CSV table of C-alpha atoms and ligand atoms in Angstrom, one decimal:
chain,number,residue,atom,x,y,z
A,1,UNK,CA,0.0,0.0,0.0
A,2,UNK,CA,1.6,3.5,-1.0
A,3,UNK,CA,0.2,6.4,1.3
A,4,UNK,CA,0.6,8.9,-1.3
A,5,UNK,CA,-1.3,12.2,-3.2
A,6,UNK,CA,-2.9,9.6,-6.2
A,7,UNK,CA,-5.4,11.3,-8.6
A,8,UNK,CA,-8.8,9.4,-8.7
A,9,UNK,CA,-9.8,8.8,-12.8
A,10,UNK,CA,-12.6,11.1,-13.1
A,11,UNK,CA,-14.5,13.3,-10.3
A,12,UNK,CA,-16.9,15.5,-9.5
A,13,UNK,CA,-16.3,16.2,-6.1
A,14,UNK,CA,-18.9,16.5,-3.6
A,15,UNK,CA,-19.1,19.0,-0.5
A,16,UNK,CA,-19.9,18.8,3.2
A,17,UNK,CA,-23.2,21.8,2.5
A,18,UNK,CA,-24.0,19.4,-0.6
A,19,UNK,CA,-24.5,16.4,2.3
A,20,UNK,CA,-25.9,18.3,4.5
A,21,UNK,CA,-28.7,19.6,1.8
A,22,UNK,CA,-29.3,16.0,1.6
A,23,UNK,CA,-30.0,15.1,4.9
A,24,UNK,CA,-32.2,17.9,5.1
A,25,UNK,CA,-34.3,17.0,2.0
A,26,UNK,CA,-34.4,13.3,3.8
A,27,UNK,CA,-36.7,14.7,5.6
A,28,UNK,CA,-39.0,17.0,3.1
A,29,UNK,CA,-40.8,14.0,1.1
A,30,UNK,CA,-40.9,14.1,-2.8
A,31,UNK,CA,-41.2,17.7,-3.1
A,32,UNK,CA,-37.3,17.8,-3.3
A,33,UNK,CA,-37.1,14.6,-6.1
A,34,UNK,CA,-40.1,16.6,-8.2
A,35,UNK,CA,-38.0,20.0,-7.6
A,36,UNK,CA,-35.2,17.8,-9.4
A,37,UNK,CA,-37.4,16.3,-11.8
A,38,UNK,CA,-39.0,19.5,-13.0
A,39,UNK,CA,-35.6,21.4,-13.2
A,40,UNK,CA,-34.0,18.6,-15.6
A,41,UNK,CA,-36.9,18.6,-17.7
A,42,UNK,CA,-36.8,22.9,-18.0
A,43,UNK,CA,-32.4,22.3,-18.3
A,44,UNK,CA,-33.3,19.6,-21.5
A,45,UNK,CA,-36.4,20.7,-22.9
A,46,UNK,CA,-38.0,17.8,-22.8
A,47,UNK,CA,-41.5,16.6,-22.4
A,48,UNK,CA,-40.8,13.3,-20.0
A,49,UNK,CA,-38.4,13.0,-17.6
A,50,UNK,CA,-38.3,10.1,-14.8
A,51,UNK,CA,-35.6,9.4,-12.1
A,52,UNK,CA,-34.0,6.0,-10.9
A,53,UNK,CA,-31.7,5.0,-8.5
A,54,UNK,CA,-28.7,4.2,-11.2
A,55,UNK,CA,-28.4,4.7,-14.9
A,56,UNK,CA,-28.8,0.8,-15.9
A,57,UNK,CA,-32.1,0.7,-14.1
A,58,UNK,CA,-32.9,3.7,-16.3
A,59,UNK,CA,-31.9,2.0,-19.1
A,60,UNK,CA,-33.8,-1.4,-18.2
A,61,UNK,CA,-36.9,0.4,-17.5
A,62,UNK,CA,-36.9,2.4,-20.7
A,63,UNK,CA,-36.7,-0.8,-22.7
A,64,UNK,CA,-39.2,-2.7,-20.6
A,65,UNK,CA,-41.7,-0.3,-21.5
A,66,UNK,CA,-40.2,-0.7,-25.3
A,67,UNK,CA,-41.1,-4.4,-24.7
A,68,UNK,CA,-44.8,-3.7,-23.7
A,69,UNK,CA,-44.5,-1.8,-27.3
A,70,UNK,CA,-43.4,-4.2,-29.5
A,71,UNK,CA,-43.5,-7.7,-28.0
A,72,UNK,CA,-42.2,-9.4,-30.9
A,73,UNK,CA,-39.0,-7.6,-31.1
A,74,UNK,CA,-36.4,-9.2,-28.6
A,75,UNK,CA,-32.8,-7.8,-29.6
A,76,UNK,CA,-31.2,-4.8,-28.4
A,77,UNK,CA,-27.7,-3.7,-30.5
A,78,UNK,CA,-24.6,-2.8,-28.1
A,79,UNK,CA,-21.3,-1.9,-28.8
A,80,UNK,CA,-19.0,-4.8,-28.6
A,81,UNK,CA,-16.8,-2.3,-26.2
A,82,UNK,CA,-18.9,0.0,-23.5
A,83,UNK,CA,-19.6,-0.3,-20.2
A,84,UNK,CA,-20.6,-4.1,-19.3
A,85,UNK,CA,-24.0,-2.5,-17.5
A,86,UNK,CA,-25.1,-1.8,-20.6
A,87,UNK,CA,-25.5,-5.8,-21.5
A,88,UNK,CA,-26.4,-6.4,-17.9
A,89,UNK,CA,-29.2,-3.9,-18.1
A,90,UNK,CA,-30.3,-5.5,-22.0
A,91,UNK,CA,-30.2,-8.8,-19.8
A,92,UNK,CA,-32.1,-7.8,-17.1
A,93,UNK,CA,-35.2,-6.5,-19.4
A,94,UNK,CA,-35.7,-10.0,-20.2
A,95,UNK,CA,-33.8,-9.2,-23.8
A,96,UNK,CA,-31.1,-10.4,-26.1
A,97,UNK,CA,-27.9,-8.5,-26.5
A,98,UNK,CA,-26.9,-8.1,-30.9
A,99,UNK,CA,-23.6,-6.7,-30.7
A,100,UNK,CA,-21.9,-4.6,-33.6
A,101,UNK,CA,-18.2,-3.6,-33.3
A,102,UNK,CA,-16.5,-0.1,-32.5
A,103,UNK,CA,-14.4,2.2,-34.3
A,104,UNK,CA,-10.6,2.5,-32.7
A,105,UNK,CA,-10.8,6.2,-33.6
A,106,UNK,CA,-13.8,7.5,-32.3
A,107,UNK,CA,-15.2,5.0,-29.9
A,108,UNK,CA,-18.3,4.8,-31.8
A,109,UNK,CA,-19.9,2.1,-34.0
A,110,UNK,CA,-18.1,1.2,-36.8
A,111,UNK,CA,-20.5,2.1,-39.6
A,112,UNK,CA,-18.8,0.6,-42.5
A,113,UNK,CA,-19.2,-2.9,-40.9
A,114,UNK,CA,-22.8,-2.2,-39.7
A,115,UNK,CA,-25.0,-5.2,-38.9
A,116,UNK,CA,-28.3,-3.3,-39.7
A,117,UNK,CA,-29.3,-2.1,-43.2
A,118,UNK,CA,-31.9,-0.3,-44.0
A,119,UNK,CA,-35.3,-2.7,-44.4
A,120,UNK,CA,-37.1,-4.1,-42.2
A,121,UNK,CA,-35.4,-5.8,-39.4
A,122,UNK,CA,-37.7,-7.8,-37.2
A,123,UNK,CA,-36.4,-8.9,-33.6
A,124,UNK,CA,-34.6,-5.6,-33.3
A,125,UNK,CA,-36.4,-3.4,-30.8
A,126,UNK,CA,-33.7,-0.5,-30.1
A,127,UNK,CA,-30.2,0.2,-30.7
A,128,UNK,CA,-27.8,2.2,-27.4
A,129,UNK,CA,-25.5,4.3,-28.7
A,130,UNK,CA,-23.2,5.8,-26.2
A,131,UNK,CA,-21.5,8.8,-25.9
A,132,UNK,CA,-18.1,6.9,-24.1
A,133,UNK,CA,-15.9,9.7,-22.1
A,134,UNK,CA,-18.4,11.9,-23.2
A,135,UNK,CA,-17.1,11.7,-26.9
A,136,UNK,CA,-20.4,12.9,-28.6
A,137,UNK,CA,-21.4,9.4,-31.0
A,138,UNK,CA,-23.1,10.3,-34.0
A,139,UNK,CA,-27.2,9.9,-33.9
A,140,UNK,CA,-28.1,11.4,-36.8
A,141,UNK,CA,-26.0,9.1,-38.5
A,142,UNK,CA,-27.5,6.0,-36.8
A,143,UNK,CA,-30.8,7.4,-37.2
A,144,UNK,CA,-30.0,7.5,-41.3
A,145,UNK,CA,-28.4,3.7,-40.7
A,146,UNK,CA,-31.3,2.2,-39.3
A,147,UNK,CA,-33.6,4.1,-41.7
A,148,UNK,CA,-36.9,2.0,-41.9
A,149,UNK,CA,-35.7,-1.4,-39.5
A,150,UNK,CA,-38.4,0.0,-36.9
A,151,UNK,CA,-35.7,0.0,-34.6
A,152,UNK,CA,-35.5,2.9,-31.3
A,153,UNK,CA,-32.6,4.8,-31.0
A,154,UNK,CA,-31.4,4.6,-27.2
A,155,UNK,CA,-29.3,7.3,-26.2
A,156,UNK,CA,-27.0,6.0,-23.4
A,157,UNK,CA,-25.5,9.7,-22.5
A,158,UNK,CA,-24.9,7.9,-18.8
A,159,UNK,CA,-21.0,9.8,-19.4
A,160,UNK,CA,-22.1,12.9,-21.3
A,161,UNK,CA,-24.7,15.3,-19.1
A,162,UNK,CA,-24.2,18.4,-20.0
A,163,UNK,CA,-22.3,18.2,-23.3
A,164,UNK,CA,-23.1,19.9,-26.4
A,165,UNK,CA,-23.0,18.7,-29.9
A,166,UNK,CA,-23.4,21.7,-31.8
A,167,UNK,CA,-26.4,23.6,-29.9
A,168,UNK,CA,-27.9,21.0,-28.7
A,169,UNK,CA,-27.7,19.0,-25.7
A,170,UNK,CA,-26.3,15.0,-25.9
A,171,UNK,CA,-29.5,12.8,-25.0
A,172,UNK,CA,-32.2,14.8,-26.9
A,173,UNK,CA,-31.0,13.3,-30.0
A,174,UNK,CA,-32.5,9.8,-29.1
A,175,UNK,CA,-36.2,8.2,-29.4
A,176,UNK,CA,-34.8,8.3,-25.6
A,177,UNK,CA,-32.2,9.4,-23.8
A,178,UNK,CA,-30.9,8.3,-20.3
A,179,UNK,CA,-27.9,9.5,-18.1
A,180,UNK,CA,-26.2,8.1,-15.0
A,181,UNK,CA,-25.4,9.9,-11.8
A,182,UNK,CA,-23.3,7.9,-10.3
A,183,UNK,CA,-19.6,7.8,-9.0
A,184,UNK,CA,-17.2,9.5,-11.4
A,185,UNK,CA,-19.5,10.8,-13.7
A,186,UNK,CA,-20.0,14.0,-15.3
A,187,UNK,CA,-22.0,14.9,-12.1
A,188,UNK,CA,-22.9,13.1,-9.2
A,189,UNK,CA,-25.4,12.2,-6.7
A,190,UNK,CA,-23.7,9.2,-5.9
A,191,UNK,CA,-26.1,6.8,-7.4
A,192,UNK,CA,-28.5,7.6,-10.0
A,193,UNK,CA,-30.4,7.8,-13.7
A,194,UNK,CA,-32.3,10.1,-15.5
A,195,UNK,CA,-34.7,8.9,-18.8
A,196,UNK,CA,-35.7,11.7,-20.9
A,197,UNK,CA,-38.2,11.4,-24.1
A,198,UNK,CA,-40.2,12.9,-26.4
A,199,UNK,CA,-42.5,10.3,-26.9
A,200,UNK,CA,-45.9,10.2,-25.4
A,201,UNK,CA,-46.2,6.8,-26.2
A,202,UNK,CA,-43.1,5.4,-24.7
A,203,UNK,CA,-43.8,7.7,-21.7
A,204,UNK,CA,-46.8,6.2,-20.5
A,205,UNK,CA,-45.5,2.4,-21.0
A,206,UNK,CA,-42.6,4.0,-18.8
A,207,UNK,CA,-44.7,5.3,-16.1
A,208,UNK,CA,-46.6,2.0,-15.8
A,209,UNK,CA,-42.5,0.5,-14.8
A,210,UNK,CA,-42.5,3.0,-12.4
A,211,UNK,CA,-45.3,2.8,-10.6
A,212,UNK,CA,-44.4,-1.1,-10.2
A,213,UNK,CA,-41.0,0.4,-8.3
A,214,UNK,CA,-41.1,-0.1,-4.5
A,215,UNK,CA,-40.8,2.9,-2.8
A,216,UNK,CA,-37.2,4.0,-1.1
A,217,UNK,CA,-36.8,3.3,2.3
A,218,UNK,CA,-35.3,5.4,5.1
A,219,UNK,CA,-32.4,2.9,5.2
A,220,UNK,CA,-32.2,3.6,1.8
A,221,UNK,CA,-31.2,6.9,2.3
A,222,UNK,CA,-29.0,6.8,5.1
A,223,UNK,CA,-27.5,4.4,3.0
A,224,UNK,CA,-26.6,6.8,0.4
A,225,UNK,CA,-25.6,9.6,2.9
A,226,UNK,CA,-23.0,7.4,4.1
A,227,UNK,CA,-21.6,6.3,0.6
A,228,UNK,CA,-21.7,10.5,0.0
A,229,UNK,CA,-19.6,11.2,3.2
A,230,UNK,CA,-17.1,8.4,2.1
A,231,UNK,CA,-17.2,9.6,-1.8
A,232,UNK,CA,-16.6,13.5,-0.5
A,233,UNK,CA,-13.5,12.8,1.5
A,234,UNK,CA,-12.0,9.8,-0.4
A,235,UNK,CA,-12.2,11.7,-4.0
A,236,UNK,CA,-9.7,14.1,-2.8
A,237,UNK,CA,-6.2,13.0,-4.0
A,238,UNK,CA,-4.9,13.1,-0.5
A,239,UNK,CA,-7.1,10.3,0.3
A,240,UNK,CA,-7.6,8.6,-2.7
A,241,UNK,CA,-5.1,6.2,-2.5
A,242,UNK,CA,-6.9,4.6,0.6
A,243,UNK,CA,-9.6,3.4,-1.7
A,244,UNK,CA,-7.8,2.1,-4.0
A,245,UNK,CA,-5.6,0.1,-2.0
A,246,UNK,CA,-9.3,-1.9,-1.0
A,247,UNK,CA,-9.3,-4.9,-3.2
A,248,UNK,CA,-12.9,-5.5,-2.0
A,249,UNK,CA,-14.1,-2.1,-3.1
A,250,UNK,CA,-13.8,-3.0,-7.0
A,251,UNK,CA,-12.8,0.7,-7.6
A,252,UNK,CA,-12.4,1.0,-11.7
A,253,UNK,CA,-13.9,-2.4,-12.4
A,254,UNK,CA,-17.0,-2.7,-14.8
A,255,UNK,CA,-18.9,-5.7,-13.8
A,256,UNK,CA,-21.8,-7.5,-15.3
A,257,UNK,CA,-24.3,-8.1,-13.5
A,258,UNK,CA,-27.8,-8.2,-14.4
A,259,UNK,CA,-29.0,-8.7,-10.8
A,260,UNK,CA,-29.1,-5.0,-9.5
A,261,UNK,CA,-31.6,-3.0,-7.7
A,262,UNK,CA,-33.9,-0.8,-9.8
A,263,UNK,CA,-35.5,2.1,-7.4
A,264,UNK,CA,-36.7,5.3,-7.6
A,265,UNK,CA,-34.7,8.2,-7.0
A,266,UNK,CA,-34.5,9.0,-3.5
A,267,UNK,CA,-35.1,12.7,-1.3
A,268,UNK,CA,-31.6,12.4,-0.3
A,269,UNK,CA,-30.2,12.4,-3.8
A,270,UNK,CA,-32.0,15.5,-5.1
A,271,UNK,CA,-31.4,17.1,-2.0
A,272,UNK,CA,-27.4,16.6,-2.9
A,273,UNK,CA,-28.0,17.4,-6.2
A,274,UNK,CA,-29.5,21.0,-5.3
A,275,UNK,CA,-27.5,23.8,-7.2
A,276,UNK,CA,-26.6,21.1,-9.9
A,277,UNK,CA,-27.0,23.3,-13.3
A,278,UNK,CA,-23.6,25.3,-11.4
A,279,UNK,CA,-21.9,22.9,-10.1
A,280,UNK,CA,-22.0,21.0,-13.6
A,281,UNK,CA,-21.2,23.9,-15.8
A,282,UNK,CA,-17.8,24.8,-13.5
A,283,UNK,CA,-17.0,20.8,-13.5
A,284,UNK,CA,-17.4,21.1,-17.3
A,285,UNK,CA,-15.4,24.1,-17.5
A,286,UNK,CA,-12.3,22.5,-15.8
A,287,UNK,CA,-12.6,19.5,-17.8
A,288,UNK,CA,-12.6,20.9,-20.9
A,289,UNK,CA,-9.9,23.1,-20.3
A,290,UNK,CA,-7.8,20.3,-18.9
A,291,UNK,CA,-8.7,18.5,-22.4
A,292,UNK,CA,-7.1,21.2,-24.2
A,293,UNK,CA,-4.1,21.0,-22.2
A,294,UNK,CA,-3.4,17.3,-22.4
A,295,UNK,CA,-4.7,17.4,-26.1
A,296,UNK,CA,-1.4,19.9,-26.7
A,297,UNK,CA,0.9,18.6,-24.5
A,298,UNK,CA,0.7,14.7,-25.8
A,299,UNK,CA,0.9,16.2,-29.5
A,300,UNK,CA,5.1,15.4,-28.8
A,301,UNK,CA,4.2,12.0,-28.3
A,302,UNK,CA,4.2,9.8,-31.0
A,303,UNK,CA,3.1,6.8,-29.3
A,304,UNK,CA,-0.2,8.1,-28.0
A,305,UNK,CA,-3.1,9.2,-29.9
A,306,UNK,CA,-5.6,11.2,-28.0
A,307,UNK,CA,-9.6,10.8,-29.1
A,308,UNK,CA,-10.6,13.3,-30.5
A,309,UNK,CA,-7.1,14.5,-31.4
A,310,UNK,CA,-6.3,18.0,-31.2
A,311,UNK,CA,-8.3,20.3,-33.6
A,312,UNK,CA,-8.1,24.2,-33.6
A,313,UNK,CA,-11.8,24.6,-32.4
A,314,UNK,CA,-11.8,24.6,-28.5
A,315,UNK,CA,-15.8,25.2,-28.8
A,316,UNK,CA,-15.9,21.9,-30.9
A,317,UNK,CA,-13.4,20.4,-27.9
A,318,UNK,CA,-16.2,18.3,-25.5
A,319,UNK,CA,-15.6,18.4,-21.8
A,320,UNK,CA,-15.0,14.9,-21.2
A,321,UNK,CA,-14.9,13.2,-18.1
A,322,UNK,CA,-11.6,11.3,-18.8
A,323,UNK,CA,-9.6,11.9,-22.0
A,324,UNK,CA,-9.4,8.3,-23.6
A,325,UNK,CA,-5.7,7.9,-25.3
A,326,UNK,CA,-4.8,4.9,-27.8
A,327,UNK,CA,-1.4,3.6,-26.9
A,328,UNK,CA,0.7,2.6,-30.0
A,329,UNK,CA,1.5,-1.0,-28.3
A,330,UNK,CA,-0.2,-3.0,-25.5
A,331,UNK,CA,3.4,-3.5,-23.8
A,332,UNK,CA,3.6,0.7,-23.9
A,333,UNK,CA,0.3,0.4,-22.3
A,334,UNK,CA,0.9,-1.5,-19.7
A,335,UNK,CA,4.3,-0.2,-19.2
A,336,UNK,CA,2.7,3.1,-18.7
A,337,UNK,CA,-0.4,2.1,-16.2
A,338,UNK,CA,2.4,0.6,-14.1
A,339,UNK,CA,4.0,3.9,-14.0
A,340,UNK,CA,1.1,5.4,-13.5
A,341,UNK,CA,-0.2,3.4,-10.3
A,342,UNK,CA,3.1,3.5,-8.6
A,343,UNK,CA,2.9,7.6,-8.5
A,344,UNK,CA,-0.6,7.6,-8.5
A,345,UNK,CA,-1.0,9.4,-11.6
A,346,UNK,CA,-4.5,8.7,-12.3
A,347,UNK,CA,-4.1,6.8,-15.7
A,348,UNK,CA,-6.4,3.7,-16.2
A,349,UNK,CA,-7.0,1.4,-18.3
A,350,UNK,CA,-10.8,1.5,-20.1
A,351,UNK,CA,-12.9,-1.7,-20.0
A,352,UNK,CA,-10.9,-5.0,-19.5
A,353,UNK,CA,-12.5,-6.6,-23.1
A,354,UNK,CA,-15.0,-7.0,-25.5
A,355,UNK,CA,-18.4,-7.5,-24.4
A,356,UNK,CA,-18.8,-11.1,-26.8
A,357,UNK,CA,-15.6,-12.1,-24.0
A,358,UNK,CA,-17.9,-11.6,-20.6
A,359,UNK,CA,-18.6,-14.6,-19.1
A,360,UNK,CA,-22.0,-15.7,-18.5
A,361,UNK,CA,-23.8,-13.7,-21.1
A,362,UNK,CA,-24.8,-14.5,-24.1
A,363,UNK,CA,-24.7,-12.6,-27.2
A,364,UNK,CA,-27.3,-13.4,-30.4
A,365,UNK,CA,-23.5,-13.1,-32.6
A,366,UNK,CA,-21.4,-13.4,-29.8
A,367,UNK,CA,-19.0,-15.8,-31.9
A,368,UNK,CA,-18.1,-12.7,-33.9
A,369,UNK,CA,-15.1,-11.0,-34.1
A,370,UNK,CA,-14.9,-7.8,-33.0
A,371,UNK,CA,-11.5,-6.2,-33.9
A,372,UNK,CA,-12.4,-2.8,-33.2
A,373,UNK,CA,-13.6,-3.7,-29.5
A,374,UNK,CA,-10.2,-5.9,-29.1
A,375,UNK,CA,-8.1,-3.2,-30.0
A,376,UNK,CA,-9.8,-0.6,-27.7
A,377,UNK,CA,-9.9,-3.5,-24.8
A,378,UNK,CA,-5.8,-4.1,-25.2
A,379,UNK,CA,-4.2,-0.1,-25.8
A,380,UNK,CA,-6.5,2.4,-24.7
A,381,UNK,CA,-6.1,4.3,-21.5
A,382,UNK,CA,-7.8,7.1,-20.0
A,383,UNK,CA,-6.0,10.4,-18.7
A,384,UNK,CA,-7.8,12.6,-15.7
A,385,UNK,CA,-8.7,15.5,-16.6
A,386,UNK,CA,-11.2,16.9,-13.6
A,387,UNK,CA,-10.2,19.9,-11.1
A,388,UNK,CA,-8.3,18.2,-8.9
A,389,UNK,CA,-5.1,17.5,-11.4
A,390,UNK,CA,-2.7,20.5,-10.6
A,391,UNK,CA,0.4,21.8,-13.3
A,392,UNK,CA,2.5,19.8,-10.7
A,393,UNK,CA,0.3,17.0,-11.5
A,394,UNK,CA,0.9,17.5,-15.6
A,395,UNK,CA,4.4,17.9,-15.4
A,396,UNK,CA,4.6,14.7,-13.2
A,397,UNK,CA,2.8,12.7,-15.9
A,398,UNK,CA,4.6,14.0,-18.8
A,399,UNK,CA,7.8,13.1,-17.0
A,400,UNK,CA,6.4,9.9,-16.5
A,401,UNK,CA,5.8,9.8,-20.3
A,402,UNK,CA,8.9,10.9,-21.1
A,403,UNK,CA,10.8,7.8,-19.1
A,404,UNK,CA,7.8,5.3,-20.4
A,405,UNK,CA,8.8,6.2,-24.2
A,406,UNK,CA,12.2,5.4,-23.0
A,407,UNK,CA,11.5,1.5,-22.4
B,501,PLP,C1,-21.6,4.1,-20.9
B,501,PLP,C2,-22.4,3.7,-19.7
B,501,PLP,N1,-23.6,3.3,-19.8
B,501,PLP,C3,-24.3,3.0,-18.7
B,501,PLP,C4,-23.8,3.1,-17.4
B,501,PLP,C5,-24.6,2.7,-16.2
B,501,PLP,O1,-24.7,3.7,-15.3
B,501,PLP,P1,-24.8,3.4,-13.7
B,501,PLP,O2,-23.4,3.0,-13.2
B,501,PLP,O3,-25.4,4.6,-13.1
B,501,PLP,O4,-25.7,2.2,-13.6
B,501,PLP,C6,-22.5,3.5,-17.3
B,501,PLP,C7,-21.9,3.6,-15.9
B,501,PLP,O5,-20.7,3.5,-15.7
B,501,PLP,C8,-21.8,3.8,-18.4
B,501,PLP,O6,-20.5,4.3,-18.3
């Protein structure tokens, strides 16, 4: 165990008056989770908006109501390289995972090999399409893809609230959109999912899920207040290594697991959350300024490729929540998260494979191969980019480049 300053991969820190707002909603009833409610669906414009307890219950409850749609339609279309709650969510509605593989250079599905053309395509209910990092993924594009296969685009912005693609906000490009409010996210309320739609029709099939939701309990939300009094002191660098050095805690890992609670939002939550419009635009700020900066600085760096690389447009530049760098080799990659964890430089690896490689689940065209999701799983990393990384911090990592190109 080192006892050392170690930057945490992504964070949006949460403070002692932001806990204490919580407690105090604990004890105000709903009026606090509508408050919430009614100021996401003003910030998105939108004409539905519901609240869970985590972003893969919003996304299992948004295609359980698609289910009560279209009963005859059983496939949902992944990524072959995202976050494995996705498939455990897909699961978990009581539906098959269809996977389609990535693009190395923008994280998004590689069109050019797409499994859906347009015609009619009959077991496919919806297709997720993730904005990963925050990297915005291109809907209009998968929208022109699908063309007439009946298929529902799925937004899963659970990394991108707040981010802009052009003038408009990621998630309100879906049939729905959902975002996730958990740890390490663009902001958090420790655990948590928003579903936003336009549809009327999708909205009342969703409201029907929800009122089959127990309610939260008051263990439920002491519960959470104690995981916030942990997250607020334990994100700080000068902590974070205490964390991390918990095998049992899991920090990092992606697990799949399609046995996970789905709840409603709790009192305490929104109460935490008060003042979140702020407190997201200044985290957004930082990041995308930090973005900028490592964009620049790893332009001397032959063996790293940032996504997006550097253009000259810093509006076009999206405030990510970690930069996501492909390493030229896996043995450079692995050379350089060693580095990285010994000084606690906050570097991690992304998800640990493909999703056709998870155990236990399986995919409609799971033999495939999925080059794109292989090549992601073995070389990329992710750099930090929130407001706790200093200059001292930068120059630590770039010397810790310097001596990994070396090797
Ligand atoms: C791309 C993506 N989708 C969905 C989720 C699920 O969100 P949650 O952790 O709130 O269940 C995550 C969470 O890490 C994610 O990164």
């Amino acid at each position: 165990m080192r006892i050392q300053r170690t930057l945490p991969p992504a964070a949006a820190p949460i403070a002692a008056d932001d806990i204490c707002k919580g407690f105090h909603a604990l004890f105000s009833g709903n009026a606090e989770v509508e408050n919430f409610r009614a100021e996401v669906q003003n910030y998105f414009q939108t004409k539905h908006c519901f609240l869970l307890s985590s972003g893969k219950a919003a996304l299992t409850v948004i295609l359980r109501a698609l289910k009560r749609i279209c009963p005859e339609r059983d496939e949902v279309l992944i990524p072959s390289f995202t976050c494995y709650s996705v498939p455990s969510a897909v699961v978990r509605a009581g539906l098959k995972v269809r996977l389609a593989d990535v693009s190395p250079e923008t994280l998004d599905y590689d069109f050019s090999g797409f499994p859906v053309h347009s015609g009619h395509d009959e077991r496919l209910l919806a297709v997720v399409c993730p904005h990963l990092f925050g990297l915005p993924a291109d809907i209009m594009r998968m929208r022109r893809t699908l063309n007439d296969s009946g298929a529902v685009v799925i937004e899963d912005a659970a990394q991108a609230m707040g981010t802009k693609h052009g003038d408009r906000l990621l998630g309100t490009f879906g049939d729905a959109g959902f975002f996730s409010l958990g740890r390490g996210k663009a902001f958090t309320a420790v655990e948590g999912g928003i579903i936003i739609t336009g549809s009327k029709r999708l909205a009342a099939e969703i409201e029907n899920c929800m009122q089959a939701l127990n309610p939260n309990t008051a263990g439920d939300g002491f519960r959470l207040a104690a995981y916030a009094l942990a997250l607020s002191i334990l994100t700080w660098p000068a902590f974070f290594w205490l964390p991390k050095a918990m095998p049992g805690l899991k920090l990092g890992e992606t697990l799949y697991n399609p046995d996970f609670p789905i709840k409603r939002f709790s009192s305490f939550q929104a109460g935490l959350a008060r003042g979140w419009q702020n407190r997201l635009a200044a985290f957004q700020a930082v990041r995308k300024k930090n973005v900028l900066a490592w964009q620049k600085d790893l332009a001397r760096f032959s063996w790293l490729t940032p996504i997006p690389e550097r253009n000259n447009s810093a509006a076009e530049t999206p405030p990510l929540i970690r930069l996501p760098v492909m390493v030229q080799s896996t043995d450079l990659r692995d050379a350089l998260l060693k580095a990285s964890d010994a000084h606690g430089l906050g570097i991690m690896p992304s998800y640990p494979g493909a999703v056709n490689g998870i155990a236990g689940l399986q995919c409609v065209n799971g033999p495939d191969n999925f080059t794109g999701a292989d090549k992601c799983a073995a070389r990329l990393v992710t750099f930090p980019v929130h407001g706790f990384v200093t200059r001292r911090d930068r120059q630590k990592i770039l010397a810790c480049l310097e001596e990994t190109g070396k090797s």
